[in-house]
Coordinates of C-alpha atoms in Angstrom, one line a residue:
A82 CA -101.2 -96.7 -272.7
I83 CA -98.7 -95.8 -271.0
V84 CA -96.5 -93.7 -272.4
R85 CA -92.6 -93.9 -271.4
A86 CA -89.4 -93.6 -272.5
P87 CA -87.5 -96.9 -272.1
M88 CA -84.1 -97.4 -269.6
T89 CA -82.5 -99.4 -271.6
S90 CA -83.4 -102.2 -274.2
F91 CA -85.2 -105.1 -272.7
A92 CA -86.6 -107.7 -274.9
P93 CA -89.0 -111.0 -274.0
Q94 CA -88.1 -113.9 -272.1
A95 CA -88.2 -117.2 -273.1
S96 CA -87.9 -118.3 -270.1
A97 CA -90.8 -116.3 -268.7
V98 CA -93.7 -117.4 -267.4
W99 CA -96.9 -116.2 -266.7
A100 CA -100.0 -117.6 -264.4
W101 CA -103.4 -116.7 -262.8
E102 CA -104.6 -117.1 -259.4
D103 CA -107.0 -120.1 -260.0
R104 CA -107.8 -120.2 -255.7
P105 CA -105.6 -118.1 -252.9
G106 CA -102.4 -119.1 -253.4
V107 CA -102.9 -121.6 -256.9
W108 CA -101.9 -120.5 -259.5
Q109 CA -102.0 -121.5 -263.1
P110 CA -99.9 -120.9 -266.0
Y111 CA -101.2 -119.1 -268.8
D112 CA -101.0 -121.7 -272.3
P113 CA -98.3 -121.0 -274.3
L114 CA -99.3 -118.2 -276.4
T115 CA -101.0 -116.3 -274.5
T116 CA -97.8 -116.2 -272.6
S117 CA -96.1 -114.9 -275.2
Q118 CA -98.3 -112.6 -275.4
L119 CA -97.6 -111.4 -272.9
E120 CA -93.9 -111.2 -272.0
Q121 CA -93.9 -109.1 -275.6
A122 CA -96.6 -106.5 -274.0
F123 CA -94.5 -106.6 -270.5
A124 CA -90.9 -106.3 -273.2
K125 CA -92.8 -103.3 -274.9
A126 CA -93.5 -100.1 -272.0
S127 CA -95.6 -98.1 -273.9
D128 CA -98.6 -101.3 -273.0
S129 CA -101.1 -101.0 -269.8
F130 CA -102.8 -104.9 -270.6
V131 CA -103.3 -106.5 -273.2
D132 CA -107.2 -108.4 -274.2
V133 CA -106.8 -112.0 -274.3
A134 CA -109.3 -114.6 -275.1
L135 CA -108.9 -117.7 -273.1
G136 CA -110.7 -120.8 -272.4
P137 CA -112.8 -123.0 -275.4
R138 CA -115.7 -120.6 -275.3
Q139 CA -112.1 -118.4 -276.1
A140 CA -113.6 -115.4 -273.5
V141 CA -112.1 -112.0 -272.6
Y142 CA -110.8 -110.8 -270.6
R143 CA -108.1 -107.7 -269.6
V144 CA -104.9 -108.6 -268.0
E145 CA -103.3 -105.5 -267.1
L146 CA -100.1 -105.2 -266.9
D147 CA -99.7 -102.7 -264.2
D148 CA -102.1 -103.8 -261.5
M149 CA -101.4 -107.8 -262.3
R150 CA -104.4 -109.2 -262.6
Q151 CA -106.7 -110.3 -265.3
M152 CA -110.9 -109.6 -265.0
N153 CA -113.2 -111.0 -267.4
A154 CA -114.6 -108.5 -269.7
R155 CA -118.6 -109.8 -269.8
T156 CA -118.3 -109.9 -266.1
G157 CA -115.7 -108.1 -264.6
Y158 CA -114.0 -111.0 -261.9
V159 CA -110.6 -110.2 -260.8
R160 CA -108.2 -112.8 -260.6
G161 CA -104.2 -111.8 -260.0
V162 CA -101.7 -112.5 -262.3
L163 CA -98.1 -113.3 -261.8
R164 CA -94.8 -113.2 -264.0
T165 CA -91.7 -115.0 -263.4
S166 CA -88.7 -114.5 -265.6
G167 CA -87.0 -117.7 -264.4
H168 CA -83.3 -116.3 -264.0
A169 CA -82.4 -113.7 -260.7
P170 CA -80.9 -110.6 -261.9
R171 CA -76.8 -110.2 -259.9
G172 CA -76.0 -107.0 -258.5
C173 CA -78.6 -105.4 -257.7
P174 CA -79.9 -105.6 -254.6
W175 CA -82.7 -104.5 -253.3
E176 CA -85.0 -103.6 -250.3
Y177 CA -87.6 -102.3 -247.8
D178 CA -87.6 -99.8 -244.8
D179 CA -89.0 -102.2 -242.5
G180 CA -88.5 -99.0 -239.9
A181 CA -92.0 -98.9 -239.1
G182 CA -92.1 -95.4 -239.5
M183 CA -90.3 -94.7 -235.9
G184 CA -88.8 -92.2 -237.0
S185 CA -85.4 -94.4 -238.2
Q186 CA -84.7 -96.9 -240.8
A187 CA -84.4 -100.2 -241.3
W188 CA -83.3 -101.6 -244.8
L189 CA -84.0 -105.4 -245.4
P190 CA -83.8 -107.2 -249.1
F191 CA -86.7 -108.9 -250.7
T192 CA -86.5 -112.2 -251.9
P193 CA -85.0 -113.2 -254.9
E194 CA -88.2 -114.1 -256.1
D195 CA -89.7 -110.2 -255.7
T196 CA -85.5 -108.7 -257.1
E197 CA -85.8 -110.5 -259.5
R198 CA -89.7 -108.6 -260.7
L199 CA -88.7 -105.7 -259.6
E200 CA -85.2 -105.3 -261.4
D201 CA -87.5 -106.5 -264.7
L202 CA -89.9 -103.7 -264.4
W203 CA -87.1 -101.8 -263.6
Q204 CA -85.3 -102.8 -266.8
A205 CA -88.6 -102.2 -268.6
G206 CA -89.1 -99.2 -268.3
R207 CA -91.5 -99.2 -266.3
L208 CA -93.1 -97.3 -264.0
R209 CA -95.5 -99.8 -261.7
T210 CA -96.3 -103.5 -260.5
V211 CA -98.0 -105.8 -257.9
L212 CA -95.9 -108.7 -256.2
R213 CA -98.5 -111.2 -255.3
A214 CA -96.5 -114.4 -254.0
C215 CA -96.5 -113.0 -250.6
G216 CA -99.8 -110.7 -250.0
A217 CA -100.2 -108.6 -252.5
Y218 CA -98.3 -105.3 -252.8
A219 CA -98.5 -102.0 -255.6
I220 CA -95.0 -101.1 -256.2
D221 CA -94.3 -97.5 -257.7
L222 CA -90.8 -96.5 -259.0
G223 CA -92.1 -93.3 -259.6
N224 CA -91.8 -92.4 -255.8
M225 CA -89.6 -96.4 -255.1
Q226 CA -93.0 -96.8 -253.0
Q227 CA -94.5 -99.5 -251.5
R228 CA -97.7 -100.3 -250.4
S229 CA -99.9 -103.1 -248.9
L230 CA -103.0 -103.1 -250.6
T231 CA -104.7 -105.1 -247.3
T232 CA -103.4 -102.9 -245.3
G233 CA -102.8 -100.2 -247.0
K234 CA -99.0 -99.1 -244.8
V235 CA -96.9 -97.5 -247.2
R236 CA -92.9 -98.1 -246.9
Q237 CA -90.2 -96.6 -249.2
I238 CA -88.3 -99.1 -251.5
R239 CA -84.0 -98.5 -253.3
R240 CA -82.5 -100.2 -255.6
N241 CA -78.5 -100.4 -255.4
G242 CA -78.6 -98.5 -252.0
S243 CA -80.2 -95.1 -253.7
S244 CA -84.2 -94.3 -253.5
A245 CA -83.7 -92.7 -256.4
P246 CA -86.5 -93.0 -259.2
P247 CA -85.7 -94.8 -262.5
P248 CA -84.7 -91.9 -265.7
H249 CA -88.2 -93.5 -267.1
A250 CA -90.1 -91.8 -263.8
A251 CA -90.0 -88.2 -265.1
V252 CA -92.3 -88.9 -268.3
A253 CA -95.5 -88.4 -267.9
A254 CA -97.4 -91.9 -267.8
R255 CA -101.2 -91.2 -268.7
R256 CA -103.6 -94.9 -268.4
R257 CA -106.0 -95.0 -270.9
P258 CA -109.5 -95.7 -269.2
L259 CA -111.8 -98.4 -269.1
P260 CA -114.1 -99.1 -270.6
P261 CA -117.6 -98.3 -269.3
A262 CA -119.1 -101.6 -270.1
L263 CA -116.9 -103.2 -267.7
I264 CA -116.6 -100.7 -265.6
A265 CA -119.8 -101.5 -264.6
A266 CA -119.8 -104.6 -265.1
Q267 CA -117.5 -105.0 -262.1
A268 CA -119.4 -103.4 -260.2
K269 CA -122.5 -104.9 -260.8
R270 CA -121.0 -108.3 -259.7
A271 CA -119.9 -106.9 -256.8
R272 CA -122.6 -106.1 -255.5
R273 CA -123.5 -109.6 -256.0
S274 CA -120.8 -111.6 -254.8
P275 CA -118.9 -108.4 -252.3
G276 CA -115.4 -110.1 -251.9
R277 CA -115.7 -112.3 -254.6
G278 CA -113.0 -110.5 -257.5
G279 CA -110.7 -109.7 -255.0
G280 CA -112.2 -107.9 -252.1
R281 CA -112.6 -107.1 -248.4
V282 CA -114.7 -106.3 -246.0
V283 CA -112.9 -102.4 -244.7
D284 CA -115.6 -101.7 -242.0
E285 CA -119.3 -101.8 -240.7
V286 CA -121.1 -99.5 -238.4
E287 CA -124.1 -100.1 -236.5
F288 CA -126.5 -97.0 -236.3
K289 CA -128.9 -96.9 -233.4
S290 CA -132.6 -94.6 -233.6
H291 CA -132.1 -92.2 -230.2
E292 CA -135.8 -92.9 -231.2
G293 CA -136.4 -89.4 -229.9
F294 CA -134.9 -89.2 -226.0
L295 CA -131.7 -87.6 -226.7
D296 CA -129.2 -87.0 -223.3
I297 CA -128.9 -83.2 -223.8
A298 CA -127.0 -82.2 -221.1
T299 CA -124.4 -85.5 -221.2
I300 CA -123.5 -83.6 -225.0
T301 CA -123.3 -80.3 -223.8
D302 CA -121.8 -80.8 -220.5
W303 CA -124.6 -77.6 -219.5
R304 CA -124.2 -76.7 -216.4
L305 CA -127.3 -75.2 -213.3
L306 CA -127.1 -71.5 -212.2
R307 CA -127.9 -70.3 -209.3
P308 CA -129.9 -67.1 -210.5
V309 CA -127.9 -64.4 -209.0
E310 CA -124.8 -65.6 -207.5
E311 CA -124.2 -66.6 -211.4
Y312 CA -126.3 -64.3 -213.8
D313 CA -129.0 -62.0 -214.0
P314 CA -132.2 -62.9 -213.7
E315 CA -133.5 -60.1 -215.0
E316 CA -131.1 -60.3 -219.3
D317 CA -133.1 -61.8 -222.4
C318 CA -133.3 -65.5 -222.9
P319 CA -131.3 -65.1 -226.7
I320 CA -133.6 -67.5 -228.1
T321 CA -136.7 -66.2 -226.5
C322 CA -135.9 -62.6 -225.6
C323 CA -137.6 -62.6 -222.4
P324 CA -136.2 -62.1 -219.1
L325 CA -134.0 -65.4 -218.7
G326 CA -136.1 -65.7 -214.7
A327 CA -135.0 -67.5 -211.3
S328 CA -137.5 -70.1 -211.5
A329 CA -136.6 -73.8 -210.5
E330 CA -139.1 -75.6 -213.0
D331 CA -137.2 -73.4 -215.9
P332 CA -133.8 -73.4 -214.7
V333 CA -130.9 -71.6 -216.2
V334 CA -128.1 -73.2 -217.9
R335 CA -124.5 -73.2 -219.5
L336 CA -123.2 -74.9 -222.1
S337 CA -119.7 -76.0 -222.8
C338 CA -119.3 -73.4 -225.5
G339 CA -120.1 -70.1 -222.8
C340 CA -123.5 -69.3 -223.4
Q341 CA -126.5 -69.5 -220.8
F342 CA -130.3 -70.7 -221.2
N343 CA -133.6 -71.5 -219.9
R344 CA -133.2 -75.2 -220.1
S345 CA -136.3 -75.4 -222.4
T346 CA -136.2 -73.2 -224.5
V347 CA -132.0 -74.7 -225.6
E348 CA -133.0 -77.9 -225.4
R349 CA -135.8 -77.7 -228.0
A350 CA -133.3 -75.6 -230.2
L351 CA -130.6 -78.3 -230.2
V352 CA -133.2 -81.2 -231.0
N353 CA -134.2 -79.0 -234.1
K354 CA -130.5 -77.9 -235.0
P355 CA -127.1 -79.2 -233.3
Q356 CA -125.7 -76.2 -232.8
C357 CA -125.4 -73.2 -230.1
P358 CA -128.0 -70.0 -231.0
T359 CA -125.9 -67.8 -229.8
C360 CA -122.0 -68.5 -231.2
H361 CA -123.0 -71.7 -233.2
F362 CA -121.2 -74.0 -231.7
H363 CA -121.6 -76.9 -233.0
Y364 CA -122.7 -80.6 -230.5
A365 CA -122.5 -84.0 -231.4
M366 CA -125.8 -84.5 -231.6
P367 CA -126.8 -87.8 -233.3
G368 CA -129.9 -87.3 -235.6
A369 CA -132.5 -88.4 -236.8
M370 CA -131.3 -90.9 -238.2
P371 CA -133.9 -94.7 -238.5
S372 CA -131.4 -97.9 -237.6
G373 CA -129.2 -99.3 -239.9
R374 CA -126.2 -100.8 -240.9
M375 CA -122.9 -99.4 -242.8
V376 CA -120.4 -102.0 -245.1
V377 CA -117.7 -100.8 -246.2
R378 CA -116.3 -102.9 -248.9
H379 CA -112.4 -102.4 -250.6
E380 CA -112.9 -103.4 -254.4
P381 CA -110.3 -104.1 -257.2
F382 CA -111.5 -103.0 -259.8
A383 CA -111.5 -98.3 -260.4
C384 CA -114.3 -96.1 -261.2
E385 CA -113.8 -94.4 -263.9
G386 CA -111.6 -91.6 -264.9
N387 CA -109.2 -92.7 -261.5
E388 CA -107.8 -96.1 -263.2
G389 CA -105.3 -97.9 -261.7
T390 CA -107.1 -98.5 -258.0
G391 CA -109.9 -99.6 -256.1
T392 CA -113.2 -98.5 -254.9
Y393 CA -114.2 -98.4 -251.5
V394 CA -117.5 -99.9 -252.1
I395 CA -119.9 -98.6 -249.6
D396 CA -123.3 -100.6 -248.5
Y397 CA -125.9 -98.9 -246.1
S398 CA -129.2 -100.9 -245.0
F399 CA -132.2 -100.0 -244.0
P400 CA -134.8 -101.8 -242.6
D401 CA -138.9 -100.7 -243.2
G402 CA -140.1 -98.5 -239.2
D403 CA -141.9 -96.7 -237.6
Q404 CA -141.5 -92.9 -237.0
G405 CA -140.8 -91.9 -234.4
P406 CA -140.6 -88.4 -232.0
Q407 CA -137.9 -87.3 -233.8
H408 CA -139.8 -88.1 -237.7
P409 CA -141.8 -86.1 -240.0
N410 CA -144.8 -88.5 -238.7
P411 CA -144.2 -89.9 -235.5
G412 CA -146.3 -92.8 -234.9
A413 CA -146.3 -94.1 -239.4
K414 CA -144.7 -96.3 -241.0
Y415 CA -141.5 -95.6 -242.9
H416 CA -140.1 -97.8 -246.4
G417 CA -136.5 -99.3 -245.6
T418 CA -133.9 -99.9 -248.8
E419 CA -131.0 -101.1 -249.2
R420 CA -127.9 -98.4 -251.5
T421 CA -123.8 -98.9 -253.1
C422 CA -122.5 -95.6 -253.4
Y423 CA -119.1 -96.0 -254.7
V424 CA -114.9 -94.0 -253.8
P425 CA -112.5 -94.4 -255.6
D426 CA -109.2 -95.5 -253.3
G427 CA -106.8 -92.5 -252.8
P428 CA -106.2 -89.8 -250.3
E429 CA -108.9 -88.5 -250.6
G430 CA -111.5 -91.3 -251.1
T431 CA -109.8 -92.4 -248.0
R432 CA -110.3 -89.5 -246.8
L433 CA -114.0 -88.7 -247.7
V434 CA -115.3 -92.5 -247.4
A435 CA -113.6 -91.9 -242.9
L436 CA -116.5 -88.6 -243.0
L437 CA -118.9 -90.4 -244.1
K438 CA -118.7 -93.3 -241.0
K439 CA -118.0 -90.2 -239.4
A440 CA -121.4 -89.1 -240.1
F441 CA -123.6 -92.7 -240.4
Q442 CA -121.9 -93.3 -236.7
R443 CA -123.8 -88.6 -235.7
G444 CA -127.0 -90.3 -237.0
I445 CA -127.0 -87.2 -240.1
T446 CA -126.3 -89.8 -243.6
F447 CA -130.4 -90.6 -244.1
K448 CA -133.7 -89.3 -243.2
V449 CA -136.8 -89.7 -243.0
G450 CA -138.8 -87.6 -245.5
T451 CA -140.3 -87.4 -249.6
S452 CA -137.9 -89.1 -251.7
V453 CA -136.8 -85.9 -254.6
T454 CA -136.6 -88.7 -257.6
T455 CA -140.1 -91.0 -256.9
G456 CA -142.2 -88.3 -255.3
R457 CA -143.0 -91.3 -252.6
S458 CA -143.3 -89.9 -248.5
N459 CA -142.2 -92.2 -245.4
V460 CA -139.1 -93.2 -247.0
V461 CA -135.5 -93.3 -245.9
T462 CA -133.6 -90.6 -248.4
W463 CA -130.6 -88.8 -248.4
A464 CA -129.8 -85.9 -246.5
I465 CA -125.9 -86.5 -247.2
H466 CA -125.9 -87.0 -251.7
H467 CA -123.2 -89.8 -252.4
K468 CA -122.0 -92.0 -255.7
T469 CA -124.8 -94.1 -256.7
S470 CA -122.8 -94.8 -259.6
P471 CA -118.7 -95.9 -260.6
S472 CA -119.1 -94.3 -264.4
G473 CA -121.4 -92.0 -266.5
G474 CA -120.4 -88.4 -265.1
S475 CA -122.0 -86.3 -262.1
Q476 CA -125.6 -86.4 -265.3
N477 CA -125.2 -90.6 -263.9
Y478 CA -124.9 -89.7 -259.9
G479 CA -121.7 -91.1 -260.8
W480 CA -117.3 -90.7 -261.3
P481 CA -115.5 -88.5 -262.7
D482 CA -117.1 -85.9 -261.2
E483 CA -113.9 -83.0 -259.4
G484 CA -116.1 -81.0 -257.7
Y485 CA -117.4 -84.0 -255.4
Y486 CA -115.5 -84.4 -252.4
E487 CA -115.7 -80.6 -251.5
R488 CA -119.2 -80.0 -252.1
C489 CA -119.7 -84.0 -250.3
A490 CA -117.4 -82.0 -247.2
A491 CA -120.0 -79.9 -247.8
E492 CA -122.2 -80.8 -247.4
C493 CA -121.6 -83.0 -243.6
A494 CA -120.3 -79.5 -242.3
A495 CA -123.6 -77.9 -242.7
L496 CA -125.2 -80.6 -240.7
G497 CA -122.1 -80.3 -238.3
L498 CA -119.7 -82.6 -239.2
L499 CA -117.1 -81.3 -240.0
P500 CA -113.7 -83.2 -241.8
E501 CA -110.7 -82.1 -239.3
E502 CA -113.2 -84.5 -236.8
S503 CA -112.2 -87.8 -239.0
A504 CA -109.2 -86.7 -239.5
P505 CA -106.9 -89.0 -239.8
A506 CA -108.0 -91.3 -242.1
A507 CA -106.1 -93.7 -242.0
A508 CA -107.4 -94.3 -238.1
T509 CA -110.8 -94.4 -238.8
I510 CA -111.3 -96.9 -241.6
G511 CA -111.6 -100.1 -240.5
S512 CA -109.4 -102.3 -238.2
P513 CA -105.6 -101.1 -237.2
D514 CA -102.9 -101.8 -238.8
R515 CA -102.5 -105.4 -239.8
D516 CA -99.2 -105.5 -241.5
Q517 CA -96.6 -107.4 -241.1
G518 CA -93.9 -106.6 -243.2
A519 CA -92.8 -106.2 -247.2
P520 CA -93.3 -109.3 -249.3
A521 CA -89.7 -110.2 -248.2
S522 CA -90.2 -110.9 -244.8
N523 CA -93.6 -113.1 -245.3

């Protein structure tokens, strides 16, 4: 439950209507008994969810009051929830900033329906809700912000001309974690029926293997040097420790980092490791990953330890194929794979997904080799470790795992991909910002 100190006394509203989303834009009211249960819980700032039994079979659903959604406790299926109190507040205007991040503010009013919901939230001593009447927007009164659940765009909001949070926002909030079995059920449903639980695809990436043929001259932007005029032929090559010479068959090249080598020598070195052998400057060399596909989805369920957020679900797929010259056993068959991984939504998670997308584009996420877990050879296996479970902790390759973000970034850096290369994260995941404004403008 969430611990809060209500600002004022808030009584359950007899006129309140609670409804669940049957299909997009179509809402069905709860029965009177369930409506009463939900309204009683909403009036208690300490309650963050209610477990209810619905339908002829009395199936158990968890209704999350902060996220305004219900989840089937057995299948993890998610639906939106809507509350209407039936009376419009007076003298308490609510507005959102439509300045579009251009350095100026342009305050516009919320719709009367959303103004009603925001004022009830404030009076009930609550900090969070989701407005679903016109799109889906997460409201955070603690920071006086709204966030589009479609685009991630954040806007400031204010009440009576003030952006100050309510007094109860200063009280520490603690969410009761979801049962691991419920998290696992949600993840299982997301794998079987992508998007059916309210999720959406936010990015897709195809990687085509280079089959061992790399245009290193273009990647490194090297320049051929003239002997004597531009380098000393008697000078030793930093790699072979032999004179660079003046042979036209194996000329000397200067990389964009400023270091110089015999062409054949540095070609072999860069294929093995994408960095300058002398100064260790990293070059964006495509890795030895076989051809495959990466799909990033955003699902509404939360990973364990990250309650109140959504989850990025990453699906990787690689078909069987023949190994190329960049693989351990050229000409031999390799076995493909399909993997599903999980990253909690949030600033760190968004940055990590952007980094993993860049890693996949570079071809360094997977490799052909021997599986550490099965011992099988000639299979597509991890080069960068991922979380393959939304729960269970690090011992089960799942969440929570406090140090995972740093470890994953370090693995990427060791393969030549630095975190800053993928920033800003918001611009690299999915399509450009298509936010059409706050609820009041839709």
